[in-house]
Amino acid sequence: MSQVIALSIYRFPRDIKRRPINTIALFLIALGCGGFIWTNATSAIYMNTGRASESEGALALSPLSLGICVAGATMLGVGERLYDELMSRYQLTRLGPLWRRMIELSDQDFHLPVQSFSAPARLQRAYVEIADAICTVRVVVDGNYDPDSIVSALRRGDVTTDSSYPTLSRTLPPRRSRREDLQLITVLAATYRRSARATRRLTAAQH
């Protein structure tokens, strides 16, 4: 138990930002183990000093320590996977409208059936397919190729196969890393959702 506690204390400051759920789970396990150690040590002291009746109070805390250990072990086993699943589903709802539209407008056969994929796998596939479409779709834009103009063209379906028009990848700001690619896709997805909401509000107001 002491080794588990020492390991948790060592890893807590290092992993709390990188893997917060697993780190908290290890902390709970360490806390439960610490409770068992304290319970046993206190009970032993009471027993050896002739105060056996007082040891019952310390032993009464054993279920609490056990519960904390079980909670930590459960979180360690399924917490991170559950968190990834929920966060991926949330991100998919945000990327979904842009993802579907890019697939509709692209003439490339890169879309895979993803119904049987887990949410994290579907999310990764969404990023890949949007990135692929950005490298192939050419939109007709009057003026600057800013996110609002690009999204408006995508929503209207103003795409072309004319090679004199640049692909979206060439009109968008240069990216130097995968992280910047993902950030750009996130911006486009947010702009697309905002444009769709504005259109729905306008349509509702007209009716």
mmCIF file of C-alpha atoms in Angstrom:
data_model
loop_
_atom_site.group_PDB
_atom_site.id
_atom_site.type_symbol
_atom_site.label_atom_id
_atom_site.label_comp_id
_atom_site.label_asym_id
_atom_site.label_seq_id
_atom_site.Cartn_x
_atom_site.Cartn_y
_atom_site.Cartn_z
ATOM 1 C CA MET A 1 0.000 0.000 0.000
ATOM 2 C CA SER A 2 2.823 2.379 0.827
ATOM 3 C CA GLN A 3 4.262 1.827 -2.660
ATOM 4 C CA VAL A 4 0.910 2.720 -4.242
ATOM 5 C CA ILE A 5 0.756 5.906 -2.159
ATOM 6 C CA ALA A 6 4.338 6.871 -3.033
ATOM 7 C CA LEU A 7 3.726 6.236 -6.745
ATOM 8 C CA SER A 8 0.560 8.344 -6.730
ATOM 9 C CA ILE A 9 2.267 11.236 -4.952
ATOM 10 C CA TYR A 10 5.126 11.108 -7.458
ATOM 11 C CA ARG A 11 2.874 11.020 -10.540
ATOM 12 C CA PHE A 12 0.180 13.468 -9.409
ATOM 13 C CA PRO A 13 1.921 16.791 -10.246
ATOM 14 C CA ARG A 14 3.428 15.333 -13.431
ATOM 15 C CA ASP A 15 0.241 13.848 -14.934
ATOM 16 C CA ILE A 16 -2.577 16.042 -13.595
ATOM 17 C CA LYS A 17 -2.683 18.202 -16.759
ATOM 18 C CA ARG A 18 -1.849 15.447 -19.243
ATOM 19 C CA ARG A 19 -4.155 12.713 -17.916
ATOM 20 C CA PRO A 20 -6.370 14.304 -15.249
ATOM 21 C CA ILE A 21 -8.873 11.454 -14.863
ATOM 22 C CA ASN A 22 -6.277 8.720 -14.375
ATOM 23 C CA THR A 23 -4.325 10.985 -12.025
ATOM 24 C CA ILE A 24 -7.391 11.669 -9.872
ATOM 25 C CA ALA A 25 -8.168 7.931 -9.887
ATOM 26 C CA LEU A 26 -4.680 7.142 -8.605
ATOM 27 C CA PHE A 27 -5.096 9.826 -5.958
ATOM 28 C CA LEU A 28 -8.349 8.223 -4.763
ATOM 29 C CA ILE A 29 -6.681 4.806 -4.631
ATOM 30 C CA ALA A 30 -3.801 6.291 -2.654
ATOM 31 C CA LEU A 31 -6.268 8.005 -0.314
ATOM 32 C CA GLY A 32 -8.133 4.744 0.257
ATOM 33 C CA CYS A 33 -4.887 2.854 0.893
ATOM 34 C CA GLY A 34 -3.813 5.580 3.280
ATOM 35 C CA GLY A 35 -7.102 5.157 5.107
ATOM 36 C CA PHE A 36 -6.487 1.404 5.465
ATOM 37 C CA ILE A 37 -2.984 2.020 6.792
ATOM 38 C CA TRP A 38 -4.256 4.571 9.284
ATOM 39 C CA THR A 39 -7.111 2.260 10.376
ATOM 40 C CA ASN A 40 -4.795 -0.718 10.948
ATOM 41 C CA ALA A 41 -2.140 1.342 12.681
ATOM 42 C CA THR A 42 -4.643 3.043 14.981
ATOM 43 C CA SER A 43 -6.391 -0.229 15.801
ATOM 44 C CA ALA A 44 -3.055 -1.875 16.608
ATOM 45 C CA ILE A 45 -2.125 0.977 18.933
ATOM 46 C CA TYR A 46 -5.469 0.781 20.735
ATOM 47 C CA MET A 47 -5.246 -3.002 21.067
ATOM 48 C CA ASN A 48 -1.668 -2.886 22.416
ATOM 49 C CA THR A 49 -2.509 -0.187 24.938
ATOM 50 C CA GLY A 50 -5.518 -1.974 26.372
ATOM 51 C CA ARG A 51 -8.140 0.225 24.713
ATOM 52 C CA ALA A 52 -9.744 -2.376 22.491
ATOM 53 C CA SER A 53 -13.160 -0.739 22.745
ATOM 54 C CA GLU A 54 -11.794 2.454 21.214
ATOM 55 C CA SER A 55 -10.470 0.583 18.180
ATOM 56 C CA GLU A 56 -14.028 0.063 16.987
ATOM 57 C CA GLY A 57 -14.238 3.728 16.009
ATOM 58 C CA ALA A 58 -11.169 3.407 13.809
ATOM 59 C CA LEU A 59 -12.386 0.148 12.273
ATOM 60 C CA ALA A 60 -15.704 1.810 11.416
ATOM 61 C CA LEU A 61 -13.825 3.880 8.821
ATOM 62 C CA SER A 62 -12.702 0.788 6.901
ATOM 63 C CA PRO A 63 -15.806 0.750 4.615
ATOM 64 C CA LEU A 64 -15.128 4.374 3.711
ATOM 65 C CA SER A 65 -11.532 3.577 2.758
ATOM 66 C CA LEU A 66 -12.729 0.588 0.770
ATOM 67 C CA GLY A 67 -15.313 2.707 -1.029
ATOM 68 C CA ILE A 68 -12.711 5.309 -1.962
ATOM 69 C CA CYS A 69 -10.413 2.573 -3.291
ATOM 70 C CA VAL A 70 -13.217 1.031 -5.343
ATOM 71 C CA ALA A 71 -14.192 4.430 -6.739
ATOM 72 C CA GLY A 72 -10.600 5.129 -7.721
ATOM 73 C CA ALA A 73 -10.151 1.702 -9.299
ATOM 74 C CA THR A 74 -13.413 2.077 -11.251
ATOM 75 C CA MET A 75 -12.393 5.499 -12.495
ATOM 76 C CA LEU A 76 -8.973 4.163 -13.437
ATOM 77 C CA GLY A 77 -10.553 1.319 -15.405
ATOM 78 C CA VAL A 78 -13.306 3.111 -17.327
ATOM 79 C CA GLY A 79 -13.094 6.826 -16.534
ATOM 80 C CA GLU A 80 -10.702 7.885 -19.264
ATOM 81 C CA ARG A 81 -12.396 5.797 -21.943
ATOM 82 C CA LEU A 82 -15.794 7.168 -20.941
ATOM 83 C CA TYR A 83 -14.441 10.719 -20.950
ATOM 84 C CA ASP A 84 -12.907 10.240 -24.419
ATOM 85 C CA GLU A 85 -16.163 8.778 -25.711
ATOM 86 C CA LEU A 86 -18.302 11.645 -24.384
ATOM 87 C CA MET A 87 -15.894 14.369 -25.508
ATOM 88 C CA SER A 88 -15.591 12.796 -28.955
ATOM 89 C CA ARG A 89 -19.374 12.681 -29.303
ATOM 90 C CA TYR A 90 -19.533 16.350 -28.312
ATOM 91 C CA GLN A 91 -16.853 17.286 -30.858
ATOM 92 C CA LEU A 92 -18.624 15.246 -33.540
ATOM 93 C CA THR A 93 -21.814 17.259 -33.043
ATOM 94 C CA ARG A 94 -19.750 20.388 -33.675
ATOM 95 C CA LEU A 95 -17.899 19.038 -36.708
ATOM 96 C CA GLY A 96 -20.844 17.113 -38.154
ATOM 97 C CA PRO A 97 -22.487 19.825 -40.296
ATOM 98 C CA LEU A 98 -19.215 20.841 -41.957
ATOM 99 C CA TRP A 99 -18.136 17.212 -42.351
ATOM 100 C CA ARG A 100 -21.335 16.221 -44.133
ATOM 101 C CA ARG A 101 -21.222 19.254 -46.407
ATOM 102 C CA MET A 102 -17.598 18.703 -47.395
ATOM 103 C CA ILE A 103 -18.382 15.094 -48.313
ATOM 104 C CA GLU A 104 -21.338 16.242 -50.432
ATOM 105 C CA LEU A 105 -19.261 18.789 -52.345
ATOM 106 C CA SER A 106 -16.112 16.752 -52.833
ATOM 107 C CA ASP A 107 -15.738 14.541 -55.881
ATOM 108 C CA GLN A 108 -13.147 12.401 -54.110
ATOM 109 C CA ASP A 109 -14.158 8.921 -52.943
ATOM 110 C CA PHE A 110 -12.581 9.106 -49.511
ATOM 111 C CA HIS A 111 -15.565 8.681 -47.207
ATOM 112 C CA LEU A 112 -15.661 5.464 -45.200
ATOM 113 C CA PRO A 113 -18.713 4.004 -43.443
ATOM 114 C CA VAL A 114 -18.084 4.777 -39.793
ATOM 115 C CA GLN A 115 -21.272 3.535 -38.100
ATOM 116 C CA SER A 116 -19.400 0.718 -36.379
ATOM 117 C CA PHE A 117 -16.521 2.950 -35.251
ATOM 118 C CA SER A 118 -16.153 4.210 -31.715
ATOM 119 C CA ALA A 119 -16.737 7.926 -31.189
ATOM 120 C CA PRO A 120 -12.981 8.736 -30.951
ATOM 121 C CA ALA A 121 -12.365 6.820 -34.189
ATOM 122 C CA ARG A 122 -15.256 8.636 -35.920
ATOM 123 C CA LEU A 123 -13.863 11.954 -34.733
ATOM 124 C CA GLN A 124 -10.428 11.154 -36.138
ATOM 125 C CA ARG A 125 -12.040 10.104 -39.416
ATOM 126 C CA ALA A 126 -14.002 13.361 -39.530
ATOM 127 C CA TYR A 127 -10.813 15.403 -39.213
ATOM 128 C CA VAL A 128 -9.098 13.312 -41.899
ATOM 129 C CA GLU A 129 -11.962 13.584 -44.378
ATOM 130 C CA ILE A 130 -12.443 17.321 -43.835
ATOM 131 C CA ALA A 131 -8.691 17.852 -44.287
ATOM 132 C CA ASP A 132 -8.769 15.773 -47.491
ATOM 133 C CA ALA A 133 -11.701 17.794 -48.816
ATOM 134 C CA ILE A 134 -9.919 21.056 -48.012
ATOM 135 C CA CYS A 135 -7.070 19.884 -50.249
ATOM 136 C CA THR A 136 -9.395 19.114 -53.199
ATOM 137 C CA VAL A 137 -12.467 21.386 -53.081
ATOM 138 C CA ARG A 138 -12.293 24.626 -55.056
ATOM 139 C CA VAL A 139 -14.869 27.262 -54.145
ATOM 140 C CA VAL A 140 -15.916 30.336 -56.086
ATOM 141 C CA VAL A 141 -15.543 33.304 -53.747
ATOM 142 C CA ASP A 142 -15.979 36.970 -54.560
ATOM 143 C CA GLY A 143 -13.460 38.921 -52.540
ATOM 144 C CA ASN A 144 -11.302 37.610 -49.723
ATOM 145 C CA TYR A 145 -11.050 33.950 -48.803
ATOM 146 C CA ASP A 146 -11.919 34.469 -45.153
ATOM 147 C CA PRO A 147 -13.807 31.827 -43.114
ATOM 148 C CA ASP A 148 -17.174 33.596 -43.510
ATOM 149 C CA SER A 149 -16.833 33.891 -47.298
ATOM 150 C CA ILE A 150 -15.660 30.293 -47.636
ATOM 151 C CA VAL A 151 -18.507 28.969 -45.501
ATOM 152 C CA SER A 152 -21.043 31.010 -47.469
ATOM 153 C CA ALA A 153 -19.730 29.498 -50.698
ATOM 154 C CA LEU A 154 -19.864 26.011 -49.221
ATOM 155 C CA ARG A 155 -23.428 26.471 -48.060
ATOM 156 C CA ARG A 156 -24.466 27.753 -51.501
ATOM 157 C CA GLY A 157 -22.593 24.929 -53.196
ATOM 158 C CA ASP A 158 -20.424 27.315 -55.204
ATOM 159 C CA VAL A 159 -17.694 24.819 -56.020
ATOM 160 C CA THR A 160 -15.905 24.263 -59.285
ATOM 161 C CA THR A 161 -13.588 21.826 -60.971
ATOM 162 C CA ASP A 162 -11.855 24.653 -62.822
ATOM 163 C CA SER A 163 -8.162 24.329 -61.961
ATOM 164 C CA SER A 164 -7.709 28.093 -62.324
ATOM 165 C CA TYR A 165 -9.374 28.410 -58.938
ATOM 166 C CA PRO A 166 -7.189 27.475 -55.961
ATOM 167 C CA THR A 167 -8.097 24.693 -53.583
ATOM 168 C CA LEU A 168 -9.255 25.696 -50.130
ATOM 169 C CA SER A 169 -5.945 24.544 -48.696
ATOM 170 C CA ARG A 170 -4.110 27.157 -50.766
ATOM 171 C CA THR A 171 -6.464 29.997 -49.877
ATOM 172 C CA LEU A 172 -6.453 29.389 -46.133
ATOM 173 C CA PRO A 173 -3.661 30.601 -43.850
ATOM 174 C CA PRO A 174 -0.555 28.383 -43.960
ATOM 175 C CA ARG A 175 -0.375 25.668 -41.312
ATOM 176 C CA ARG A 176 2.878 24.315 -39.940
ATOM 177 C CA SER A 177 1.631 21.463 -37.764
ATOM 178 C CA ARG A 178 -1.240 19.037 -37.301
ATOM 179 C CA ARG A 179 -2.407 21.091 -34.333
ATOM 180 C CA GLU A 180 -2.795 24.153 -36.543
ATOM 181 C CA ASP A 181 -4.698 22.032 -39.092
ATOM 182 C CA LEU A 182 -7.130 20.934 -36.379
ATOM 183 C CA GLN A 183 -7.525 24.494 -35.117
ATOM 184 C CA LEU A 184 -8.341 25.703 -38.629
ATOM 185 C CA ILE A 185 -10.942 22.952 -39.101
ATOM 186 C CA THR A 186 -12.469 23.896 -35.739
ATOM 187 C CA VAL A 187 -12.747 27.537 -36.840
ATOM 188 C CA LEU A 188 -14.399 26.551 -40.130
ATOM 189 C CA ALA A 189 -16.815 24.210 -38.317
ATOM 190 C CA ALA A 190 -17.768 26.939 -35.835
ATOM 191 C CA THR A 191 -18.305 29.442 -38.668
ATOM 192 C CA TYR A 192 -20.429 26.896 -40.541
ATOM 193 C CA ARG A 193 -22.641 26.257 -37.494
ATOM 194 C CA ARG A 194 -23.024 29.983 -36.878
ATOM 195 C CA SER A 195 -24.035 30.575 -40.505
ATOM 196 C CA ALA A 196 -26.536 27.704 -40.387
ATOM 197 C CA ARG A 197 -28.111 29.065 -37.180
ATOM 198 C CA ALA A 198 -28.403 32.543 -38.704
ATOM 199 C CA THR A 199 -30.120 31.094 -41.778
ATOM 200 C CA ARG A 200 -32.577 29.126 -39.632
ATOM 201 C CA ARG A 201 -33.417 32.227 -37.572
ATOM 202 C CA LEU A 202 -33.969 34.267 -40.723
ATOM 203 C CA THR A 203 -36.199 31.584 -42.229
ATOM 204 C CA ALA A 204 -38.223 31.354 -39.011
ATOM 205 C CA ALA A 205 -38.645 35.143 -38.901
ATOM 206 C CA GLN A 206 -39.888 35.216 -42.484
ATOM 207 C CA HIS A 207 -42.556 32.641 -41.686
#
